Coordinates of C-alpha atoms in Angstrom, one line a residue:
Chain A
M913 CA 0.0 0.0 0.0
S914 CA 1.3 3.4 -0.9
E915 CA 1.5 6.0 1.8
R916 CA -1.5 8.0 2.8
V917 CA -1.4 11.8 2.9
L918 CA -3.9 14.5 4.0
M919 CA -5.2 16.6 1.1
K920 CA -7.9 19.1 0.2
G921 CA -10.3 17.7 -2.4
N922 CA -9.1 20.3 -5.0
E923 CA -5.4 19.5 -4.4
A924 CA -6.1 15.8 -4.6
I925 CA -7.9 16.1 -7.9
A926 CA -4.9 18.1 -9.3
E927 CA -2.4 15.5 -8.1
A928 CA -4.5 12.6 -9.4
A929 CA -4.6 14.2 -12.8
I930 CA -0.9 14.5 -12.9
Q931 CA -0.4 10.9 -11.8
A932 CA -2.8 9.8 -14.5
G933 CA -0.5 11.4 -17.1
C934 CA -2.1 14.8 -17.6
R935 CA 0.6 17.3 -18.6
Y936 CA -1.5 20.2 -19.8
F937 CA -3.6 22.4 -17.6
F938 CA -5.4 25.5 -18.9
G939 CA -7.6 27.5 -16.6
Y940 CA -8.8 30.7 -15.0
P941 CA -9.3 31.2 -11.2
I942 CA -12.7 31.1 -9.5
T943 CA -13.6 30.2 -5.9
P944 CA -14.1 27.4 -4.6
Q945 CA -11.8 25.5 -7.0
N946 CA -8.7 27.8 -6.8
E947 CA -6.5 25.1 -5.2
I948 CA -6.6 23.1 -8.4
P949 CA -4.8 25.8 -10.5
A950 CA -2.7 26.8 -7.5
Y951 CA -1.5 23.2 -7.1
M952 CA -1.0 22.8 -10.9
S953 CA 1.1 26.0 -11.1
K954 CA 3.5 24.5 -8.6
R955 CA 3.5 20.9 -9.8
M956 CA 3.3 21.0 -13.6
P957 CA 6.7 22.6 -14.1
K958 CA 8.3 19.9 -11.9
V959 CA 6.9 17.1 -14.3
D960 CA 7.8 19.1 -17.5
G961 CA 4.1 19.8 -18.0
V962 CA 2.3 23.0 -19.0
Y963 CA 0.3 25.2 -16.6
L964 CA -1.2 28.2 -18.2
Q965 CA -3.6 30.7 -16.7
A966 CA -5.5 32.0 -19.7
E967 CA -7.0 35.4 -20.0
S968 CA -10.5 34.0 -19.7
E969 CA -12.4 30.8 -19.4
V970 CA -13.3 31.0 -23.1
S971 CA -9.7 31.1 -24.0
A972 CA -8.8 28.2 -21.5
I973 CA -11.4 25.8 -23.0
N974 CA -10.2 26.5 -26.5
M975 CA -6.6 25.8 -25.5
V976 CA -7.9 22.5 -24.1
Y977 CA -9.6 21.9 -27.5
G978 CA -6.3 22.4 -29.3
A979 CA -4.3 20.2 -27.0
A980 CA -6.9 17.5 -27.1
G981 CA -6.8 17.6 -30.9
A982 CA -3.1 17.0 -30.8
G983 CA -3.7 13.9 -28.6
A984 CA -2.5 15.4 -25.2
R985 CA -3.9 14.4 -21.9
V986 CA -5.4 17.8 -21.0
M987 CA -7.7 19.3 -18.4
T988 CA -9.3 22.5 -17.2
S989 CA -11.2 23.3 -14.0
S990 CA -13.7 25.9 -12.9
S991 CA -16.9 26.6 -11.0
G992 CA -20.4 27.2 -12.3
P993 CA -20.0 30.7 -13.8
G994 CA -16.7 29.7 -15.5
I995 CA -18.1 26.4 -16.7
S996 CA -21.0 28.4 -18.3
L997 CA -18.4 30.5 -20.3
K998 CA -16.7 27.2 -21.4
Q999 CA -19.9 25.7 -22.9
E1000 CA -19.3 26.7 -26.5
G1001 CA -15.8 25.1 -26.4
I1002 CA -17.2 22.0 -24.7
S1003 CA -19.8 21.6 -27.5
Y1004 CA -17.0 21.9 -30.1
I1005 CA -14.8 19.4 -28.3
A1006 CA -17.8 17.0 -28.1
G1007 CA -18.6 17.6 -31.8
S1008 CA -15.0 16.9 -32.7
E1009 CA -15.0 13.8 -30.6
L1010 CA -12.0 14.7 -28.5
P1011 CA -11.2 13.5 -25.0
C1012 CA -10.5 15.9 -22.1
L1013 CA -11.2 16.4 -18.5
I1014 CA -13.4 19.3 -17.2
V1015 CA -13.7 19.7 -13.4
N1016 CA -16.6 21.7 -12.0
I1017 CA -16.5 22.5 -8.3
V1018 CA -20.0 23.8 -8.0
R1019 CA -21.0 26.9 -6.1
G1020 CA -24.4 28.5 -5.6
G1021 CA -26.1 30.0 -8.6
P1022 CA -27.6 31.3 -10.9
G1023 CA -25.5 34.3 -12.1
L1024 CA -22.5 35.1 -9.9
G1025 CA -24.5 33.4 -7.1
G1026 CA -22.1 32.7 -4.3
I1027 CA -19.1 30.8 -3.3
Q1028 CA -20.6 28.3 -0.9
P1029 CA -21.3 24.7 -2.0
A1030 CA -24.1 23.7 -4.4
Q1031 CA -25.3 21.0 -6.8
S1032 CA -27.3 23.3 -9.0
D1033 CA -25.2 22.6 -12.2
Y1034 CA -26.7 19.1 -12.6
F1035 CA -28.8 20.1 -15.6
Q1036 CA -25.9 21.9 -17.2
S1037 CA -23.6 18.9 -16.8
V1038 CA -25.9 16.1 -17.7
K1039 CA -28.4 17.6 -20.1
G1040 CA -25.8 19.4 -22.3
G1041 CA -24.9 22.8 -21.1
G1042 CA -23.8 23.7 -24.7
H1043 CA -25.6 23.5 -28.0
G1044 CA -26.3 20.4 -30.1
D1045 CA -26.9 16.7 -29.4
Y1046 CA -24.1 15.6 -27.2
R1047 CA -23.2 14.0 -23.9
L1048 CA -20.5 14.3 -21.3
V1049 CA -19.6 11.4 -19.1
V1050 CA -20.2 13.0 -15.6
L1051 CA -18.6 11.5 -12.5
A1052 CA -19.7 12.6 -9.1
P1053 CA -17.3 11.7 -6.2
S1054 CA -18.5 11.9 -2.6
T1055 CA -15.1 11.6 -0.8
V1056 CA -11.7 13.0 -1.5
Q1057 CA -10.4 9.4 -2.2
E1058 CA -13.2 8.8 -4.7
A1059 CA -12.3 12.2 -6.3
V1060 CA -8.7 10.9 -6.8
D1061 CA -9.8 7.5 -8.2
L1062 CA -12.5 9.0 -10.5
T1063 CA -10.2 11.8 -11.8
M1064 CA -7.6 9.1 -12.8
E1065 CA -10.3 7.0 -14.5
A1066 CA -11.9 10.0 -16.2
F1067 CA -8.9 10.4 -18.6
D1068 CA -9.1 6.7 -19.6
I1069 CA -12.9 6.9 -20.2
G1070 CA -12.3 10.0 -22.3
D1071 CA -9.6 8.3 -24.4
M1072 CA -11.5 5.1 -24.7
Y1073 CA -14.6 6.7 -26.2
R1074 CA -13.1 10.0 -27.5
I1075 CA -15.5 12.0 -25.3
P1076 CA -15.1 14.9 -22.9
V1077 CA -15.5 13.8 -19.3
M1078 CA -16.6 16.0 -16.4
V1079 CA -15.8 15.5 -12.7
L1080 CA -18.6 17.3 -10.8
G1081 CA -18.0 18.0 -7.2
D1082 CA -19.5 20.6 -4.9
G1083 CA -17.5 23.3 -3.1
M1084 CA -17.4 21.2 0.1
L1085 CA -15.7 18.3 -1.6
G1086 CA -13.2 20.8 -3.1
Q1087 CA -12.4 22.5 0.2
M1088 CA -12.5 19.6 2.7
M1089 CA -9.5 17.6 3.8
E1090 CA -9.3 13.8 4.1
P1091 CA -6.6 11.2 4.0
V1092 CA -6.0 9.8 0.5
E1093 CA -3.9 7.2 -1.1
F1094 CA -2.5 7.4 -4.6
K1095 CA -2.5 3.9 -5.9
P1096 CA -0.1 3.4 -8.8
F1097 CA -2.2 4.3 -11.8
Q1098 CA -3.3 1.2 -13.6
G1099 CA -4.8 2.5 -16.8
R1100 CA -7.2 0.7 -19.2
A1101 CA -6.0 -0.8 -22.5
L1102 CA -6.6 2.1 -24.8
P1103 CA -6.8 2.5 -28.6
A1104 CA -4.0 4.4 -30.3
K1105 CA -4.7 8.1 -30.8
D1106 CA -4.2 7.7 -34.6
W1107 CA -6.7 10.5 -35.1
A1108 CA -4.5 13.2 -33.4
T1109 CA -3.1 16.1 -35.4
T1110 CA 0.6 15.4 -34.6
G1111 CA 2.1 16.2 -38.0
T1112 CA 2.1 13.7 -40.9
R1113 CA 5.9 14.0 -41.6
G1114 CA 4.8 13.3 -45.2
K1115 CA 4.1 9.7 -44.2
R1116 CA 0.3 9.5 -43.7
K1117 CA -2.9 11.2 -44.7
R1118 CA -3.5 14.3 -42.6
N1119 CA -5.9 14.1 -39.7
I1120 CA -8.6 16.7 -39.3
V1121 CA -10.2 18.0 -36.1
N1122 CA -13.5 19.5 -37.0
S1123 CA -17.1 19.8 -35.9
L1124 CA -18.5 21.5 -39.1
Y1125 CA -20.3 19.3 -41.7
I1126 CA -21.3 20.9 -45.0
E1127 CA -23.8 18.2 -45.9
P1128 CA -26.8 17.7 -43.5
Q1129 CA -26.7 14.0 -44.3
A1130 CA -23.1 13.7 -43.2
L1131 CA -23.8 15.5 -40.0
E1132 CA -26.8 13.2 -39.3
E1133 CA -24.6 10.1 -39.9
K1134 CA -22.0 11.5 -37.6
N1135 CA -24.6 12.2 -34.9
L1136 CA -26.1 8.6 -35.2
A1137 CA -22.6 7.1 -35.0
R1138 CA -22.1 9.1 -31.8
L1139 CA -25.5 8.0 -30.5
E1140 CA -24.3 4.4 -30.9
K1141 CA -21.2 5.3 -28.9
Y1142 CA -23.4 6.8 -26.2
R1143 CA -25.4 3.6 -26.0
Q1144 CA -22.2 1.6 -25.5
I1145 CA -21.3 4.0 -22.6
E1146 CA -24.7 3.6 -21.1
Q1147 CA -24.3 -0.2 -21.1
R1148 CA -20.7 -0.3 -19.8
E1149 CA -19.9 2.6 -17.7
V1150 CA -22.8 3.1 -15.2
K1151 CA -21.5 3.3 -11.6
Y1152 CA -23.5 3.6 -8.4
E1153 CA -23.4 2.7 -4.7
M1154 CA -26.4 1.0 -3.1
Q1155 CA -26.9 0.4 0.6
D1156 CA -29.7 -1.2 2.6
C1157 CA -32.2 -1.2 -0.3
D1158 CA -33.3 -4.9 0.0
D1159 CA -36.0 -4.2 2.6
A1160 CA -36.3 -0.5 2.1
D1161 CA -39.7 1.2 2.1
I1162 CA -38.1 4.5 1.2
V1163 CA -35.2 4.7 -1.2
L1164 CA -33.1 7.8 -0.8
V1165 CA -31.3 9.1 -3.8
A1166 CA -28.4 11.5 -3.5
Y1167 CA -25.0 12.1 -5.0
G1168 CA -21.7 13.7 -4.0
T1169 CA -21.2 15.0 -0.4
T1170 CA -25.0 15.2 0.0
A1171 CA -25.0 11.4 -0.1
R1172 CA -22.9 11.4 3.0
I1173 CA -25.3 13.6 4.8
V1174 CA -28.2 11.4 3.6
K1175 CA -26.4 8.4 4.9
S1176 CA -26.2 9.9 8.4
A1177 CA -30.0 10.5 8.2
M1178 CA -30.5 7.0 7.0
K1179 CA -28.6 5.6 10.0
A1180 CA -30.7 7.7 12.3
A1181 CA -33.9 6.5 10.6
R1182 CA -32.8 2.8 10.8
R1183 CA -32.1 3.3 14.6
E1184 CA -35.8 4.4 14.9
G1185 CA -36.9 1.3 13.0
L1186 CA -37.7 3.1 9.7
K1187 CA -36.7 1.0 6.7
V1188 CA -34.7 3.3 4.4
G1189 CA -31.9 2.6 1.9
I1190 CA -29.8 4.7 -0.4
V1191 CA -28.8 4.7 -4.1
R1192 CA -25.9 7.0 -4.7
P1193 CA -25.3 7.6 -8.5
I1194 CA -21.6 7.9 -9.1
T1195 CA -22.0 8.4 -12.8
L1196 CA -24.7 11.1 -13.3
W1197 CA -24.5 10.3 -17.0
P1198 CA -24.8 7.5 -17.8
F1199 CA -27.5 7.6 -15.0
P1200 CA -28.1 4.4 -13.0
A1201 CA -31.7 4.3 -14.2
A1202 CA -32.1 0.5 -14.4
V1203 CA -31.4 0.0 -10.6
L1204 CA -33.9 2.7 -9.6
H1205 CA -36.4 1.2 -12.1
N1206 CA -36.0 -2.2 -10.5
L1207 CA -36.3 -0.8 -6.9
A1208 CA -39.6 0.7 -7.8
E1209 CA -41.0 -2.8 -7.6
T1210 CA -40.1 -3.3 -3.9
A1211 CA -39.9 0.3 -2.5
K1212 CA -42.9 2.3 -1.5
A1213 CA -41.5 5.7 -2.3
F1214 CA -38.3 7.6 -3.3
L1215 CA -36.8 10.7 -1.8
T1216 CA -34.2 12.6 -3.7
V1217 CA -32.0 15.0 -1.7
E1218 CA -29.9 17.6 -3.5
M1219 CA -28.3 21.0 -2.9
S1220 CA -30.5 22.4 -5.6
M1221 CA -34.1 23.3 -6.3
G1222 CA -34.7 19.8 -7.8
Q1223 CA -32.6 18.7 -10.8
M1224 CA -31.5 15.0 -10.5
V1225 CA -35.0 14.3 -9.2
E1226 CA -36.2 14.5 -12.8
D1227 CA -34.0 11.6 -13.8
V1228 CA -35.2 9.7 -10.8
K1229 CA -38.8 10.3 -11.9
L1230 CA -38.0 9.1 -15.4
A1231 CA -36.4 5.9 -14.1
V1232 CA -39.2 5.2 -11.6
N1233 CA -41.7 6.1 -14.4
G1234 CA -44.7 6.8 -12.3
V1235 CA -44.7 3.4 -10.6
K1236 CA -44.1 4.9 -7.1
P1237 CA -44.1 8.5 -5.8
V1238 CA -40.8 10.4 -6.0
Y1239 CA -40.4 13.2 -3.4
F1240 CA -37.8 15.9 -3.2
Y1241 CA -35.9 17.8 -0.5
G1242 CA -33.3 20.4 -1.3
R1243 CA -31.4 23.4 0.0
T1244 CA -29.9 26.0 -2.3
G1245 CA -27.7 29.1 -2.5
G1246 CA -24.8 27.5 -0.5
M1247 CA -27.0 26.2 2.3
V1248 CA -26.3 22.5 3.2
P1249 CA -29.1 20.1 4.2
A1250 CA -28.8 18.8 7.8
P1251 CA -29.3 15.1 8.7
A1252 CA -32.1 16.1 11.1
D1253 CA -34.0 17.8 8.3
I1254 CA -33.7 14.8 6.0
L1255 CA -34.9 12.5 8.8
E1256 CA -37.9 14.8 9.3
E1257 CA -38.7 14.5 5.5
I1258 CA -38.5 10.7 5.8
K1259 CA -40.9 10.7 8.7
K1260 CA -43.3 12.9 6.8
I1261 CA -43.4 10.4 4.0
Y1262 CA -43.9 7.5 6.5
G1263 CA -46.6 9.4 8.2
G1264 CA -48.4 10.1 4.9
E1265 CA -48.0 13.8 5.4
K1266 CA -46.4 14.1 1.9
Chain B
M942 CA 2.7 27.5 29.2
N943 CA 5.1 30.3 28.5
N944 CA 2.6 32.9 27.2
Q945 CA 2.9 36.2 25.4
R946 CA -0.1 38.4 25.1
I947 CA 0.0 38.1 21.4
N948 CA -0.1 34.5 19.9
I949 CA 0.1 34.1 16.1
F950 CA -0.6 30.8 14.4
T951 CA 0.9 30.4 10.9
G952 CA 1.7 27.5 8.7
H953 CA 1.1 25.8 5.3
F954 CA -2.5 25.9 4.3
G955 CA -4.4 22.9 5.6
S956 CA -1.8 22.4 8.4
G957 CA -4.5 22.7 11.1
K958 CA -3.9 26.3 12.2
T959 CA -7.5 27.1 12.7
E960 CA -8.3 24.1 14.8
I961 CA -5.2 24.7 17.0
A962 CA -5.9 28.5 17.3
V963 CA -9.5 27.7 18.4
N964 CA -8.3 25.2 20.9
Y965 CA -5.5 27.5 22.1
A966 CA -8.0 30.3 22.7
I967 CA -10.2 28.0 24.7
H968 CA -7.2 26.9 26.7
L969 CA -6.2 30.6 27.4
K970 CA -9.7 31.3 28.6
K971 CA -9.1 29.0 31.5
H972 CA -6.3 31.2 32.7
Y973 CA -7.3 34.7 31.6
H974 CA -10.4 36.8 32.0
K975 CA -10.3 38.4 28.5
V976 CA -9.4 36.4 25.4
A977 CA -9.9 37.2 21.8
I978 CA -9.4 35.2 18.6
V979 CA -8.8 37.1 15.4
D980 CA -9.5 35.5 12.0
L981 CA -6.9 36.8 9.7
D982 CA -7.5 34.1 7.0
I983 CA -7.8 35.7 3.6
V984 CA -7.1 32.4 1.8
N985 CA -9.8 29.9 2.8
P986 CA -13.4 30.4 1.7
Y987 CA -14.7 27.6 3.9
F988 CA -13.9 26.0 7.3
R989 CA -12.8 29.1 9.1
T990 CA -12.7 30.4 12.7
K991 CA -16.0 32.0 12.2
D992 CA -17.6 28.6 11.8
A993 CA -16.8 28.0 15.5
R994 CA -18.1 31.5 16.5
Q995 CA -21.1 30.3 18.5
L996 CA -19.0 27.9 20.5
L997 CA -16.3 30.4 21.2
E998 CA -18.7 33.1 22.2
R999 CA -20.5 30.7 24.5
K1000 CA -17.2 30.2 26.3
G1001 CA -16.8 34.0 26.6
I1002 CA -14.2 34.4 23.9
K1003 CA -14.4 37.5 21.7
V1004 CA -14.3 36.6 18.0
V1005 CA -13.0 39.2 15.6
A1006 CA -13.7 38.2 12.0
S1007 CA -14.5 39.7 8.7
A1008 CA -18.2 40.3 8.3
F1009 CA -17.9 38.6 5.0
A1010 CA -16.3 35.3 6.3
G1011 CA -18.6 32.4 5.5
T1012 CA -20.8 34.5 3.3
N1013 CA -20.9 34.6 -0.5
I1014 CA -18.7 37.6 -0.7
D1015 CA -15.2 36.5 -1.8
L1016 CA -13.2 39.5 -0.5
P1017 CA -9.9 39.3 1.3
S1018 CA -11.1 41.9 3.8
L1019 CA -10.1 42.3 7.4
P1020 CA -12.2 43.9 10.1
P1021 CA -11.2 47.4 11.5
E1022 CA -11.8 46.1 15.0
I1023 CA -8.4 44.4 14.8
F1024 CA -6.7 47.7 15.7
S1025 CA -8.5 47.9 19.0
M1026 CA -7.1 44.6 19.9
F1027 CA -3.5 46.0 19.8
H1028 CA -4.5 49.0 22.0
N1029 CA -6.6 47.2 24.5
K1030 CA -3.9 45.4 26.5
D1031 CA -6.5 43.6 28.7
Y1032 CA -6.9 41.0 26.1
Q1033 CA -4.9 37.9 25.4
I1034 CA -5.0 37.6 21.6
V1035 CA -4.9 34.6 19.3
F1036 CA -4.3 35.3 15.6
D1037 CA -5.5 32.7 13.1
V1038 CA -3.5 33.5 9.9
G1039 CA -4.3 32.1 6.4
G1040 CA -2.0 29.5 4.9
D1041 CA 1.4 30.0 3.2
D1042 CA 3.0 33.2 2.1
R1043 CA -0.3 34.4 0.6
G1044 CA -2.0 34.2 3.9
A1045 CA 0.9 35.6 5.9
I1046 CA 0.7 38.8 3.8
A1047 CA -2.3 39.8 6.0
L1048 CA 0.0 39.9 9.0
S1049 CA 2.5 42.2 7.4
R1050 CA -0.1 45.0 7.5
Y1051 CA 0.1 45.1 11.3
R1052 CA 3.8 44.9 11.6
Q1053 CA 4.2 48.3 13.4
Y1054 CA 2.1 46.9 16.3
F1055 CA 4.2 43.8 16.5
S1056 CA 7.4 45.8 16.8
D1057 CA 5.9 47.7 19.8
E1058 CA 5.1 44.6 21.7
S1059 CA 6.7 41.1 21.8
Y1060 CA 4.7 38.3 20.3
H1061 CA 4.8 34.5 20.0
M1062 CA 4.5 33.2 16.4
F1063 CA 3.8 29.5 16.1
F1064 CA 4.4 27.7 12.8
V1065 CA 2.1 24.6 12.5
I1066 CA 3.4 21.6 10.6
N1067 CA 1.6 18.5 9.4
C1068 CA 4.1 16.2 7.8
K1069 CA 1.3 14.2 6.1
R1070 CA 0.6 17.2 3.9
P1071 CA 2.4 16.6 0.6
M1072 CA 3.8 20.1 0.4
T1073 CA 5.5 19.8 3.8
K1074 CA 6.4 16.1 3.6
D1075 CA 10.1 16.7 4.4
A1076 CA 12.3 19.2 6.3
A1077 CA 13.5 20.9 3.1
S1078 CA 10.0 21.6 1.8
T1079 CA 8.8 22.7 5.2
L1080 CA 11.7 25.1 5.6
E1081 CA 10.9 26.6 2.2
I1082 CA 7.3 27.4 3.2
L1083 CA 8.4 28.6 6.7
R1084 CA 10.9 31.1 5.2
E1085 CA 8.2 32.3 2.7
V1086 CA 5.8 33.0 5.6
E1087 CA 8.5 34.9 7.5
Q1088 CA 9.4 36.9 4.5
R1089 CA 5.8 37.9 3.7
S1090 CA 4.7 38.5 7.3
R1091 CA 8.0 40.4 8.1
L1092 CA 7.8 38.6 11.5
K1093 CA 9.9 35.7 12.9
V1094 CA 8.6 32.3 13.8
S1095 CA 9.4 31.7 17.5
S1096 CA 8.3 28.1 17.8
L1097 CA 7.0 25.1 16.0
I1098 CA 4.0 22.8 16.5
N1099 CA 4.0 19.2 15.4
N1100 CA 0.4 18.7 14.1
T1101 CA 1.2 15.7 12.0
N1102 CA -2.1 13.9 11.3
L1103 CA -4.3 12.0 8.9
S1104 CA -7.5 13.3 10.3
H1105 CA -9.4 10.5 12.0
C1106 CA -6.8 7.9 10.9
T1107 CA -3.8 9.2 12.8
N1108 CA -1.6 6.9 14.8
V1109 CA 1.3 7.6 17.1
D1110 CA 3.9 6.5 14.5
D1111 CA 2.7 9.3 12.2
L1112 CA 3.4 11.8 15.0
L1113 CA 6.8 10.4 15.8
I1114 CA 8.0 10.4 12.2
G1115 CA 6.7 14.0 12.0
Q1116 CA 8.6 14.8 15.2
S1117 CA 12.0 13.7 13.8
Q1118 CA 11.4 15.7 10.6
I1119 CA 10.3 18.8 12.6
E1120 CA 13.4 18.4 14.8
E1121 CA 15.5 19.0 11.7
V1122 CA 13.5 22.1 11.0
S1123 CA 13.9 23.2 14.6
K1124 CA 17.7 22.7 14.5
E1125 CA 18.0 24.6 11.2
M1126 CA 15.9 27.6 12.4
A1127 CA 17.1 27.5 16.0
V1128 CA 13.5 27.6 17.3
P1129 CA 12.0 25.0 19.7
I1130 CA 9.1 22.6 19.1
S1131 CA 6.5 23.9 21.7
F1132 CA 3.7 21.5 21.2
I1133 CA 2.7 18.1 19.8
T1134 CA -1.0 18.3 19.0
G1135 CA -3.6 15.7 18.2
G1136 CA -6.4 13.7 19.8
S1137 CA -5.9 12.8 23.5
E1138 CA -5.9 9.1 22.7
V1139 CA -3.0 9.3 20.2
L1140 CA -1.1 11.7 22.4
G1141 CA -1.4 9.3 25.3
Q1142 CA 0.7 6.8 23.4
L1143 CA 3.7 9.2 23.0
P1144 CA 6.9 8.2 24.8
E1145 CA 7.4 9.7 28.2
Y1146 CA 10.0 12.3 27.2
L1147 CA 7.6 13.8 24.6
K1148 CA 4.5 13.9 26.8
P1149 CA 5.3 17.3 28.4
K1150 CA 4.8 18.8 24.9
A1151 CA 1.5 17.1 24.3
F1152 CA -1.4 19.6 23.7
P1153 CA -4.6 17.6 23.1
I1154 CA -7.1 19.3 20.7
E1155 CA -10.8 18.8 20.1
L1156 CA -12.1 19.2 16.6
Y1157 CA -14.7 22.0 16.6
L1158 CA -15.1 22.4 12.8
R1159 CA -17.3 19.5 11.7
F1160 CA -18.7 18.3 8.4
P1161 CA -22.5 18.4 8.1
W1162 CA -22.7 14.5 8.0
E1163 CA -20.9 14.4 11.4
E1164 CA -23.7 16.4 13.0
S1165 CA -25.7 14.2 15.5
T1166 CA -29.3 13.8 14.6

């Protein structure tokens, strides 16, 4: 076992990226993710990598686009408002089928909102914050250790399917400290990046990185081919954690740090004899719809808890498909739900008040 | 405890300064009538002294913190009330300073007051933080903090920990590393901090340095329901 160290979520994500072979970071500062660029600025020069603070988020994401096109392991990070600015670039990267990592350490919104933690960028991440028919693989860690492991895997998922991958954490995950272990990075077997624009040296046909298609038919074919790829990802890459759902009357659904708060509430509920379990989606896209769909047969109700006004709850409702009621409890604007409040909601559902 | 009226806690960011400063203020309150803690952290947006405000005020400790700490306003502002703390000599003061040289710059602003009156400046070290994992890297950060604050570190604190997973070996490995720093800087190691259970396992010769701390800044999932 390698040695454990104590790290902030943001620092740990940056170190994990470096250990996974990322050598290019382009970004622009914003709270509460500043420790990612700060860490990168110190570490990248030591591993012969590039750290560059661009003049804006728009510029940073287009640098990512360029580096990804040349086949580099590359990333950027930001928080809500900055991720909004990056959406055009993200759509172009998705349209050009390039892999990269985008980290969003979410703060309260909309607009400038605030700097305290939130989960209100779910729609933006999962439903395509930019234009056009495209998907991002969205990974939602709930501990600093999981943030490390998922950040490393994110690059491989990206390279495997030629798709941009997002790690979505809330401000709390970025700012909190926990012990972490960096296991030696064991990557997946990956296809060669024979599509990268690395210079032909006169020996091969040139590669083109592009998202513009002159003929509508060609664009539709491209989109359908991408849809096929998305279906493969939905079949192979779903991740979730499930606890105590076998006999659960109420299935709680939460992701990220909120899931940890929900688990405290769940333990308290179990102590009082209330049968509750939890499903924690780890991939927000592809969403673990099948497991929720199946649980709708045994559970009496679902309660989704988020630091938002109700976003993931829509995907839970789609998965449950009207078979059982789906309730929602959320706090917003940087306010964090308390275990006692969630327990109260569970009791309301049990008591038929909801 | 060899106490000065002014106690300053500095260190690498994430070294545990805030927790120790809060515990130190609570400790001082047992011996002095008037104790104040000043939040000088302009680096961290979350997990700050102000989060322990209620607890500190219940114990009769004055909390001087930016009105913006813990809000959505991301301003490196400092409250004007800090000046009164230098003039009102009735108070024992604990300064919680932001991490690294960037945080220490806030101290520099009050240098004229520190030259009028002697002070104790602690440098908190957690050897389980990757940026202070050996004596050389720790010295680098310590010197940057001294340079930016224009003040001198007068003693070191061994706060080597892995949060809830700390064992006594972590502290001892940290201790030998910090002894190197101590020798190089010619400043003593004043305290070894940690949970009382871990500190209880220290060898006898180190026990006089043990300063048990309680964790007052909690995660929402640690709240009892």
